[in-house]
PDB file of C-alpha atoms in Angstrom:
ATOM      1  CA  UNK A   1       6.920  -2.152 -37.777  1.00  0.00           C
ATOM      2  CA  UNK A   2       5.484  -3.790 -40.812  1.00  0.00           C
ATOM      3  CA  UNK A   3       3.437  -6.667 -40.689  1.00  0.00           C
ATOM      4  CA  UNK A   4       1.885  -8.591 -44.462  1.00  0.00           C
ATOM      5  CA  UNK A   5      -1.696  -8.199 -44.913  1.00  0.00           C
ATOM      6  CA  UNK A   6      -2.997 -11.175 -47.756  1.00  0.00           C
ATOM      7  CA  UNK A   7      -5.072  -9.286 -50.621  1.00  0.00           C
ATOM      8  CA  UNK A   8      -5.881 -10.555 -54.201  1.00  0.00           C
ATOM      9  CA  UNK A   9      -4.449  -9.701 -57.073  1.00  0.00           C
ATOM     10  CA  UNK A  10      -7.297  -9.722 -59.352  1.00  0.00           C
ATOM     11  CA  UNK A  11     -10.597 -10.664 -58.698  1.00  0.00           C
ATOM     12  CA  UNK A  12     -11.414 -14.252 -59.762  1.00  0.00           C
ATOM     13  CA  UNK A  13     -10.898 -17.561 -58.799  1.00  0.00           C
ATOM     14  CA  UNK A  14      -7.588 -19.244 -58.903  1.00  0.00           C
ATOM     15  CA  UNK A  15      -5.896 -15.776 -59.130  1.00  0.00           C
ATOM     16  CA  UNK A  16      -2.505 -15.720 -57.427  1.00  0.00           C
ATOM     17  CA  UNK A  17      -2.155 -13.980 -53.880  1.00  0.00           C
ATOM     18  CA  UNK A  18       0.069 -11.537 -53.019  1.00  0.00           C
ATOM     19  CA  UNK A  19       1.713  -9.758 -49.822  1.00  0.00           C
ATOM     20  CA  UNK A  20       1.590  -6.514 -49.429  1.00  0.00           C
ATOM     21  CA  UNK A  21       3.403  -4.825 -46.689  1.00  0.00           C
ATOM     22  CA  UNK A  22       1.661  -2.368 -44.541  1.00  0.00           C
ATOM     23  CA  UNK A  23       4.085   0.483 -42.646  1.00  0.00           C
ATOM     24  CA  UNK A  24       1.815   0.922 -39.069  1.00  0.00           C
ATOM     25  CA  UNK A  25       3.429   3.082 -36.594  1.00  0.00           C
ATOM     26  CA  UNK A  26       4.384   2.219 -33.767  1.00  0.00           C
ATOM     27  CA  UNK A  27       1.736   4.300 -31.529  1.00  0.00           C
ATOM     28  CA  UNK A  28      -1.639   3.253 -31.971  1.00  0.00           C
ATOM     29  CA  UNK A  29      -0.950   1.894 -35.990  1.00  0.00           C
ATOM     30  CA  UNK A  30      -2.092  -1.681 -34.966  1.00  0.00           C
ATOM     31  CA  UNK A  31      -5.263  -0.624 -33.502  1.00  0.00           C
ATOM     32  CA  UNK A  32      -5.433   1.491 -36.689  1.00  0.00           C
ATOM     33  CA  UNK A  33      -4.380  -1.243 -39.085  1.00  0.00           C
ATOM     34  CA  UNK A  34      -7.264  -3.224 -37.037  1.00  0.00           C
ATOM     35  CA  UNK A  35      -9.785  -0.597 -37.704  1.00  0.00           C
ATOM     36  CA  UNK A  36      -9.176  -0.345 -41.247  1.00  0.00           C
ATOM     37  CA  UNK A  37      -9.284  -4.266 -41.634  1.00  0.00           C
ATOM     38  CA  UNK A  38     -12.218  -4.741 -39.681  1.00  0.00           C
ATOM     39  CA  UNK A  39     -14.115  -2.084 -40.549  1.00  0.00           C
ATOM     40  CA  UNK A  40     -15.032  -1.397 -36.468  1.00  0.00           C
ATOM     41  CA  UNK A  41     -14.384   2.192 -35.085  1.00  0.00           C
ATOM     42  CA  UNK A  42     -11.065   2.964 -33.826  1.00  0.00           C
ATOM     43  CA  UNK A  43     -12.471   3.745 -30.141  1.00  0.00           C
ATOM     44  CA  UNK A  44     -14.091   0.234 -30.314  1.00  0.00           C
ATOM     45  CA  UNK A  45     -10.926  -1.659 -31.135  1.00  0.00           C
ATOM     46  CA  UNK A  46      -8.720   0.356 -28.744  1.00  0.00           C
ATOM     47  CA  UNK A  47     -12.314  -0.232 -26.029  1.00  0.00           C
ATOM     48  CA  UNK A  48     -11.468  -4.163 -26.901  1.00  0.00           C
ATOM     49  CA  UNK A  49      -7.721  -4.258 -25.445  1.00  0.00           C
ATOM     50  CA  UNK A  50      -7.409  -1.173 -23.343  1.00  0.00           C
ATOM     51  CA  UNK A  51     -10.955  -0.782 -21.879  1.00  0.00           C
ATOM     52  CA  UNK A  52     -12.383   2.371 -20.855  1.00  0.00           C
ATOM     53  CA  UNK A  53     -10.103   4.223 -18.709  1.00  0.00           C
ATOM     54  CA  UNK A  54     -11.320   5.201 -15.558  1.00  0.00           C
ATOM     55  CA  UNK A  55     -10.733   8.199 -13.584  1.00  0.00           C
ATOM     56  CA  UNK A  56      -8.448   7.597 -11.424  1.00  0.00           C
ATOM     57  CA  UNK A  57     -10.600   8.601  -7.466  1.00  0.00           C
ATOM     58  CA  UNK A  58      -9.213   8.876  -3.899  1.00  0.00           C
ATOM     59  CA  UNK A  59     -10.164   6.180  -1.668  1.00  0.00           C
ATOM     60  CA  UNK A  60     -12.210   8.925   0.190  1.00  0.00           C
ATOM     61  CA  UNK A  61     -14.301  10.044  -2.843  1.00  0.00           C
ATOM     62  CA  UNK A  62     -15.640   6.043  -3.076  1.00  0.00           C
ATOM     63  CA  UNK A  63     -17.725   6.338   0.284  1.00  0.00           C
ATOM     64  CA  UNK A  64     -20.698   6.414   0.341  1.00  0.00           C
ATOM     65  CA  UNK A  65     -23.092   9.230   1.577  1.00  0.00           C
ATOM     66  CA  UNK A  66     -23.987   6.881   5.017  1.00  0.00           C
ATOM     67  CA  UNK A  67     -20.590   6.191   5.278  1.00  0.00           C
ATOM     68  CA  UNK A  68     -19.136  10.061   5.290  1.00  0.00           C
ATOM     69  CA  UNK A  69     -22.771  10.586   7.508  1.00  0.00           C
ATOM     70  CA  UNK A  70     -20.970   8.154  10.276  1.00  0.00           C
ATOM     71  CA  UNK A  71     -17.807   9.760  10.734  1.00  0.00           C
ATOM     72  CA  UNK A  72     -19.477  13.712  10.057  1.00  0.00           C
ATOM     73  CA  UNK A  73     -18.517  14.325   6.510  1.00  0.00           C
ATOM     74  CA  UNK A  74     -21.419  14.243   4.208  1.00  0.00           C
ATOM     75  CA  UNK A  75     -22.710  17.444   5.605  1.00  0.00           C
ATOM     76  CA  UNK A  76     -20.006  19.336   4.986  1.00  0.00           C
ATOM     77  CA  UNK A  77     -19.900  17.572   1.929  1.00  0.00           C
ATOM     78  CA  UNK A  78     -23.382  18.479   0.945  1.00  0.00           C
ATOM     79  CA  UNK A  79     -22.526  22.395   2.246  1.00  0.00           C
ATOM     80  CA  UNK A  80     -19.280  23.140   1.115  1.00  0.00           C
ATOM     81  CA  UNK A  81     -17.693  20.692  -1.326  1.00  0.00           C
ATOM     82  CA  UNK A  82     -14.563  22.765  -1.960  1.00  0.00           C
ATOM     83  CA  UNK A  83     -13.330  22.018   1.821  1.00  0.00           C
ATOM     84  CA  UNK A  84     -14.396  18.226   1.291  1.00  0.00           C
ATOM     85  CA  UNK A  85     -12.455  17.854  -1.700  1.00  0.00           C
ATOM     86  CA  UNK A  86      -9.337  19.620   0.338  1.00  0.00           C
ATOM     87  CA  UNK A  87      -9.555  17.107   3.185  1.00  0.00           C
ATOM     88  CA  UNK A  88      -9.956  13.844   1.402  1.00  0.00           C
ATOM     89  CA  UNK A  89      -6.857  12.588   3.462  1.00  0.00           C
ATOM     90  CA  UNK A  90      -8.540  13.916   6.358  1.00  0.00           C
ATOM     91  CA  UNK A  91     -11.830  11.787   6.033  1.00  0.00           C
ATOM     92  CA  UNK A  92      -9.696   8.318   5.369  1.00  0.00           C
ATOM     93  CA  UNK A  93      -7.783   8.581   8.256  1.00  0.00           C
ATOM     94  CA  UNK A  94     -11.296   9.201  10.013  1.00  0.00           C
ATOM     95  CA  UNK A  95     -12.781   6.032   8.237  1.00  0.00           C
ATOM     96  CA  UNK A  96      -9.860   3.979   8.574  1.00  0.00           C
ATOM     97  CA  UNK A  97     -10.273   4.499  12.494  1.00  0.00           C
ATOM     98  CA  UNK A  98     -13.615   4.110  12.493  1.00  0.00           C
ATOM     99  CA  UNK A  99     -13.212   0.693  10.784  1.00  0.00           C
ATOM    100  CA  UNK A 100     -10.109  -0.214  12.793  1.00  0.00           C
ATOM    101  CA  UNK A 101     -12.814   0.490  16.083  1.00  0.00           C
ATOM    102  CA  UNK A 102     -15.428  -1.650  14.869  1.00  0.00           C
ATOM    103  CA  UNK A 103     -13.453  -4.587  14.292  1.00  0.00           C
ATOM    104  CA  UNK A 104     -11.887  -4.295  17.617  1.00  0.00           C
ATOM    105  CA  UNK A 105     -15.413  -4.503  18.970  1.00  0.00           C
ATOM    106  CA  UNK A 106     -16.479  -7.591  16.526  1.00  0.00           C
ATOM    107  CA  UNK A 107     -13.704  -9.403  17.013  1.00  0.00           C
ATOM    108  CA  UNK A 108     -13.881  -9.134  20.787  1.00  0.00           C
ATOM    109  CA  UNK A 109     -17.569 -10.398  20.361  1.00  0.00           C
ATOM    110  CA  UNK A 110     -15.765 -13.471  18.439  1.00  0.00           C
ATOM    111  CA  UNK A 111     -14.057 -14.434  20.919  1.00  0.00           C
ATOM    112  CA  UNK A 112     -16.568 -14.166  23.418  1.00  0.00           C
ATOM    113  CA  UNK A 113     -18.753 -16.001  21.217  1.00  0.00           C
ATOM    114  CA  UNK A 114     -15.952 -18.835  20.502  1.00  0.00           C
ATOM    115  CA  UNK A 115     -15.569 -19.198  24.285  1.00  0.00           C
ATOM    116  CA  UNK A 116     -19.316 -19.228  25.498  1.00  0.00           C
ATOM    117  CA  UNK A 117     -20.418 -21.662  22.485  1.00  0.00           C
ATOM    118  CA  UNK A 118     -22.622 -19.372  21.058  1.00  0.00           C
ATOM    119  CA  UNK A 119     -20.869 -18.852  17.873  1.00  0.00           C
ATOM    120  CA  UNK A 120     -24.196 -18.750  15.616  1.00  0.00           C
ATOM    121  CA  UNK A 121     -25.640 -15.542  17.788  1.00  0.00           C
ATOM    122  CA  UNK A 122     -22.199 -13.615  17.614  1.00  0.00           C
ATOM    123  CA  UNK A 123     -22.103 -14.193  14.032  1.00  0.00           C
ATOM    124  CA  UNK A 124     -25.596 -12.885  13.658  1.00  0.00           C
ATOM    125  CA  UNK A 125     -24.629  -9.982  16.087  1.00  0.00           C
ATOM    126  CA  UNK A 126     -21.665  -9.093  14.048  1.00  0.00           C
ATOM    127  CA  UNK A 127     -23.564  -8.783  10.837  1.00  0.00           C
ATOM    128  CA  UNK A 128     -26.261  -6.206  12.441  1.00  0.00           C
ATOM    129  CA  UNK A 129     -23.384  -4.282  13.662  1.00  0.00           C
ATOM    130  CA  UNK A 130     -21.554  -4.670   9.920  1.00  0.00           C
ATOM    131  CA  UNK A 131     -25.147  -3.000   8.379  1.00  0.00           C
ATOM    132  CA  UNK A 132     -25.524  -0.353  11.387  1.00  0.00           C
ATOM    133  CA  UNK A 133     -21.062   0.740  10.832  1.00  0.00           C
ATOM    134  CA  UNK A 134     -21.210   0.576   7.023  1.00  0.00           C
ATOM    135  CA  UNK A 135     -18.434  -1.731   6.837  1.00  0.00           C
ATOM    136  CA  UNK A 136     -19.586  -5.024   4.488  1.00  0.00           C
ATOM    137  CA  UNK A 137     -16.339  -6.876   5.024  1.00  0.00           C
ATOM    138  CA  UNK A 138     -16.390  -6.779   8.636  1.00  0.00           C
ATOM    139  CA  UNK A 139     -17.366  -9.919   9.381  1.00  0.00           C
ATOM    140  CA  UNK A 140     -14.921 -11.311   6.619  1.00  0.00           C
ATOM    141  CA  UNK A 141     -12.217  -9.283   7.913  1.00  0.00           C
ATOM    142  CA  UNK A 142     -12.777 -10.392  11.879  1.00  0.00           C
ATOM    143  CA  UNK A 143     -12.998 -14.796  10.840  1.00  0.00           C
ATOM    144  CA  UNK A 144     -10.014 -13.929   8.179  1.00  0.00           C
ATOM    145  CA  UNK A 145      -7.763 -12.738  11.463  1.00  0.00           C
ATOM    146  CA  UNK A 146      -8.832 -15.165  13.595  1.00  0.00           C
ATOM    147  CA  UNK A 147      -7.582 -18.051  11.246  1.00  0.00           C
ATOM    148  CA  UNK A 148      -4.371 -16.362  10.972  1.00  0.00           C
ATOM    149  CA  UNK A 149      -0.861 -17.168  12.924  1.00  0.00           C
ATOM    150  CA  UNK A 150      -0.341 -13.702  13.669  1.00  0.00           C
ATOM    151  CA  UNK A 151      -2.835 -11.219  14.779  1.00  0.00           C
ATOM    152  CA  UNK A 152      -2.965  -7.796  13.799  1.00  0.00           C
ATOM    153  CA  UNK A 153      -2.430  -5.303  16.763  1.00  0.00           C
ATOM    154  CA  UNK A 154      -6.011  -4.683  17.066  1.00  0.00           C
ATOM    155  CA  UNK A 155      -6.895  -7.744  17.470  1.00  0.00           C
ATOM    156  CA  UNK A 156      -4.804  -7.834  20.193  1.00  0.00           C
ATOM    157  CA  UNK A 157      -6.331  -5.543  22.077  1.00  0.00           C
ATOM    158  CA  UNK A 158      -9.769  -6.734  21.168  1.00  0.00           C
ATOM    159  CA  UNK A 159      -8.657  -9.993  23.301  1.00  0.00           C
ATOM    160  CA  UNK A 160      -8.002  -7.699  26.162  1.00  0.00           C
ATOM    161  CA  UNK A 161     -11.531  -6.229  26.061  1.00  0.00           C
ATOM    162  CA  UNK A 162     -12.622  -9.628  25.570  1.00  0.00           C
ATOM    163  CA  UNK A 163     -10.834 -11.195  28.558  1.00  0.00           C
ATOM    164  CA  UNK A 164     -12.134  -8.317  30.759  1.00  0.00           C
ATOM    165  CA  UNK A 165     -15.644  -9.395  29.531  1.00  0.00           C
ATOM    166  CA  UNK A 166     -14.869 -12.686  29.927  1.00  0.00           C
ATOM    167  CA  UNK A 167     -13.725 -12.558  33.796  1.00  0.00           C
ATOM    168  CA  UNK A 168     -16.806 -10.381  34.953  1.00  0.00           C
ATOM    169  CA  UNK A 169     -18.957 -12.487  32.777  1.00  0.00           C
ATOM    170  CA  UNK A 170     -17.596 -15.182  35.040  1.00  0.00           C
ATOM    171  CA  UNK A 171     -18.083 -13.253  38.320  1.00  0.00           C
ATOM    172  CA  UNK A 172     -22.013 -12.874  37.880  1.00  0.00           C
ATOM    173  CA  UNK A 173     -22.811 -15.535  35.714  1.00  0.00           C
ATOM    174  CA  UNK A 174     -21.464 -18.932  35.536  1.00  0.00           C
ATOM    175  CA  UNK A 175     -23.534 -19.721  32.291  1.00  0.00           C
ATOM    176  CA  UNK A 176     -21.733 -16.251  30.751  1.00  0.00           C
ATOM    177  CA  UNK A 177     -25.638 -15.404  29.366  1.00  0.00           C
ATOM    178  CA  UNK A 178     -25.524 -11.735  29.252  1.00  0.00           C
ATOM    179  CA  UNK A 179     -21.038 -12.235  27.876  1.00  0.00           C
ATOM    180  CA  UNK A 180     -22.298 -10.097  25.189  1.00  0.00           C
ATOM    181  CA  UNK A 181     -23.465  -7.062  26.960  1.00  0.00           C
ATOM    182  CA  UNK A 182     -20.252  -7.191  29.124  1.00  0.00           C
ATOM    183  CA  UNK A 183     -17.986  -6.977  25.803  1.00  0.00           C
ATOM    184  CA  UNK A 184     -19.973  -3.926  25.335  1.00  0.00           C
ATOM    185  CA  UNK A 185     -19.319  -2.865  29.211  1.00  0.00           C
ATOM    186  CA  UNK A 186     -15.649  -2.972  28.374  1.00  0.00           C
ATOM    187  CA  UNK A 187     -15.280  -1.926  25.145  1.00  0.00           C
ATOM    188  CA  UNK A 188     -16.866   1.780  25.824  1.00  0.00           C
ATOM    189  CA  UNK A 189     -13.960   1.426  28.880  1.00  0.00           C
ATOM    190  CA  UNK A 190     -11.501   1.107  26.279  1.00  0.00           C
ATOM    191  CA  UNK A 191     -12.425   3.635  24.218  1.00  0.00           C
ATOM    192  CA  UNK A 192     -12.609   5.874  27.172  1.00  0.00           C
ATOM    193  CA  UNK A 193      -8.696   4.731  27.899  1.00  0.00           C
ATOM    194  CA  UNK A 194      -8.270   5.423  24.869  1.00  0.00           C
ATOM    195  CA  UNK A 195      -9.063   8.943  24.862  1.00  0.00           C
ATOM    196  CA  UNK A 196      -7.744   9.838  27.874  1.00  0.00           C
ATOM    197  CA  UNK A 197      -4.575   8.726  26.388  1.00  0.00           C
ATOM    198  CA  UNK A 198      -4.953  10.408  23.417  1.00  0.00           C
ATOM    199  CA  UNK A 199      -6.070  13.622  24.823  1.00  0.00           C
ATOM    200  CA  UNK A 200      -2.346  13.717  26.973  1.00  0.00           C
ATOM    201  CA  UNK A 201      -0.014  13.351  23.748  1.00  0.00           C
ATOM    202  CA  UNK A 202      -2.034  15.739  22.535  1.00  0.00           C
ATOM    203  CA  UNK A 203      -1.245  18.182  25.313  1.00  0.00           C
ATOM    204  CA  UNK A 204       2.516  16.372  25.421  1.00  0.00           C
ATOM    205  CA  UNK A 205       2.701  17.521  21.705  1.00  0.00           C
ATOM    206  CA  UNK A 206       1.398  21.348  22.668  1.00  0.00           C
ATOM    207  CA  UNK A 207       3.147  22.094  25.338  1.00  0.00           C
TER     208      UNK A 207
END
């Protein structure tokens, strides 16, 4: 590639200009060429259009030390960082399920919230419960599905919890005043389904 670069012929006034052509190689010669023109380091010209490059980190690697503390990893992080580093895919899946369990639980409150006109306390509740889980966009993430068409599979089943709340909400209290606390009531049921189930394909699997 050549491109012309304008320099003078002599020194003075009035003197012609001429075009010189410069050869710049293909890899890196315009950054080069830039350099040289400009007078700036080659890292800063090459900083200008490439920026720094980054290490390139598993998704695991950018939680934080509360977050690994929530689903048991930033012991064993703190202990024995060779096994950490060799379960990385281990400790997503375990955050990814963790998240998936709180927004199952927020959205249910949502609903709950939606249906017994008390939208501004649910909101409230789900942002405690965002700080206490370490998960910022939960809130986000629980008004983002509700506005969709489809819903996600768990929020599916967070309407079940929710509807279970909602009917014994209904049983001992018309006004639905404690609908919050009964969300709670079912949810720890459906986690408790949820293991039961869990803990026979496991034994489906073994035997």
């Amino acid at each position: 590639m050549k491109v012309s670069c304008t320099v003078w012929s002599r020194g003075k006034d009035g003197d012609n200009i001429k075009f010189l052509p410069i050869a710049i190689k293909e890899s890196g010669g315009v950054l080069q060429f830039e350099s040289l023109l400009t007078g700036k380091p080659f890292t800063e010209v090459k900083q200008k259009y490439f920026g720094h490059k980054r290490k390139k980190y598993h998704p695991a690697e950018l939680l934080s030390p509360k977050q690994l503390e929530l689903i048991d990893w930033a012991e064993i992080k703190r202990n024995d960082f060779e096994e950490y580093k060799q379960s990385l895919e281990e400790i997503m899946t375990e955050w990814n399920a963790h998240v998936r369990e709180q927004r199952i639980l927020a959205f249910a409150k949502l609903l709950i919230g939606l249906e017994s006109m008390k939208y501004q306390l649910v909101v409230e509740n789900i942002q405690n419960q965002s700080e206490e889980t370490q998960i910022p966009s939960l809130l986000n993430d629980v008004l983002t599905m509700y506005s969709c068409r489809r819903w996600e599979d768990w929020a599916l089943e967070a309407r079940i919890i929710a509807g279970e709340a909602y009917r014994t909400a209904k049983l001992e209290n018309n006004q639905m005043a404690n609908a919050l606390i009964y969300v709670l009531f079912s949810f720890q049921h459906y986690k408790q389904y949820k293991h039961s189930i869990d803990s026979k394909n496991s034994l489906i699997k073994v035997g």
